[in-house]
Amino acid sequence: MVMTTDTEEPETDLMCCASCGITEVDDIQLRKCTACHLVRYCSVKCQRKHWRQHKQNCKERAAELRDELLFKQPESTHEGDCPICLLPLSTP
């Protein structure tokens, strides 16, 4: 889950590696961070290099995405789940 700047901005039309800044061209395909989908990287090396700066924002956004996913699920999918932790309740 893995910009040379300390601040991260939302995705723009110009896609570039969050670590080295290279833009997407024919021979380089940028891949989104699989957890937060906020930033892109040209390589695993760049992703690892940038992780310290990205970690906090990534975890926060990943939690938001999980919450959004749970919120969008139909109510029937939550029957039998604990309303606090959302784990399945055991049936006697």
CSV table of C-alpha atoms in Angstrom, one decimal:
chain,number,residue,atom,x,y,z
A,1,MET,CA,0.0,0.0,0.0
A,2,VAL,CA,1.9,1.3,-0.7
A,3,MET,CA,5.7,12.3,-4.1
A,4,THR,CA,8.5,13.8,-2.9
A,5,THR,CA,6.2,16.2,-1.1
A,6,ASP,CA,4.8,15.7,2.3
A,7,THR,CA,1.3,16.6,1.3
A,8,GLU,CA,-0.9,14.4,-0.9
A,9,GLU,CA,-3.6,15.8,-3.2
A,10,PRO,CA,-6.6,14.1,-4.7
A,11,GLU,CA,-6.2,12.4,-8.0
A,12,THR,CA,-5.9,14.8,-10.9
A,13,ASP,CA,-6.1,14.3,-14.7
A,14,LEU,CA,-2.3,14.2,-14.9
A,15,MET,CA,-1.3,10.9,-13.4
A,16,CYS,CA,2.2,10.6,-12.0
A,17,CYS,CA,4.1,8.4,-9.6
A,18,ALA,CA,3.6,9.6,-6.0
A,19,SER,CA,7.2,8.9,-5.3
A,20,CYS,CA,9.4,9.8,-8.2
A,21,GLY,CA,6.9,12.0,-10.2
A,22,ILE,CA,7.2,10.1,-13.5
A,23,THR,CA,4.1,10.4,-15.7
A,24,GLU,CA,2.3,7.5,-17.3
A,25,VAL,CA,3.6,6.8,-20.8
A,26,ASP,CA,3.4,3.9,-23.2
A,27,ASP,CA,6.1,1.8,-21.6
A,28,ILE,CA,5.3,2.8,-17.9
A,29,GLN,CA,1.9,1.9,-16.5
A,30,LEU,CA,1.1,3.4,-13.1
A,31,ARG,CA,-0.8,1.3,-10.6
A,32,LYS,CA,-3.1,2.6,-7.9
A,33,CYS,CA,-2.5,1.9,-4.2
A,34,THR,CA,-4.8,-1.0,-3.7
A,35,ALA,CA,-5.9,0.1,-0.2
A,36,CYS,CA,-6.9,3.7,-0.7
A,37,HIS,CA,-6.9,4.3,-4.5
A,38,LEU,CA,-5.6,7.8,-3.9
A,39,VAL,CA,-2.1,7.6,-5.3
A,40,ARG,CA,-0.3,5.8,-8.1
A,41,TYR,CA,3.2,4.2,-8.4
A,42,CYS,CA,5.4,3.2,-11.2
A,43,SER,CA,7.1,0.4,-9.3
A,44,VAL,CA,7.1,-1.5,-6.0
A,45,LYS,CA,10.4,0.2,-5.2
A,46,CYS,CA,8.7,3.7,-5.4
A,47,GLN,CA,5.7,2.4,-3.4
A,48,ARG,CA,8.0,1.2,-0.6
A,49,LYS,CA,10.1,4.4,-0.7
A,50,HIS,CA,6.9,6.6,-0.4
A,51,TRP,CA,5.2,4.4,2.3
A,52,ARG,CA,6.2,6.5,5.3
A,53,GLN,CA,4.7,9.7,3.8
A,54,HIS,CA,1.6,7.9,2.5
A,55,LYS,CA,0.8,5.5,5.4
A,56,GLN,CA,-1.4,7.7,7.5
A,57,ASN,CA,-3.5,9.0,4.6
A,58,CYS,CA,-3.8,5.5,3.2
A,59,LYS,CA,-5.1,4.0,6.4
A,60,GLU,CA,-7.6,6.8,6.9
A,61,ARG,CA,-8.9,6.5,3.3
A,62,ALA,CA,-9.0,2.7,3.4
A,63,ALA,CA,-11.2,2.9,6.5
A,64,GLU,CA,-13.5,5.4,4.8
A,65,LEU,CA,-13.8,3.1,1.7
A,66,ARG,CA,-14.7,0.1,4.0
A,67,ASP,CA,-17.3,2.2,5.8
A,68,GLU,CA,-18.8,3.3,2.4
A,69,LEU,CA,-18.9,-0.3,1.2
A,70,LEU,CA,-20.7,-1.4,4.4
A,71,PHE,CA,-23.1,1.5,4.2
A,72,LYS,CA,-24.0,0.7,0.6
A,73,GLN,CA,-24.9,-2.9,1.3
A,74,PRO,CA,-28.6,-3.7,1.5
A,75,GLU,CA,-30.0,-4.1,5.0
A,76,SER,CA,-30.7,-7.8,4.5
A,77,THR,CA,-27.0,-8.5,4.3
A,78,HIS,CA,-26.6,-7.3,7.9
A,79,GLU,CA,-29.2,-9.6,9.4
A,80,GLY,CA,-27.6,-11.8,12.1
A,81,ASP,CA,-24.6,-9.4,12.4
A,82,CYS,CA,-23.6,-7.7,15.6
A,83,PRO,CA,-24.7,-4.0,15.3
A,84,ILE,CA,-21.5,-2.9,17.0
A,85,CYS,CA,-18.7,-4.9,15.4
A,86,LEU,CA,-20.6,-6.3,12.4
A,87,LEU,CA,-19.3,-9.8,13.0
A,88,PRO,CA,-21.8,-12.6,12.5
A,89,LEU,CA,-23.8,-13.5,15.6
A,90,SER,CA,-23.5,-17.1,16.7
A,91,THR,CA,-26.8,-19.0,16.6
A,92,PRO,CA,-27.6,-21.3,19.6
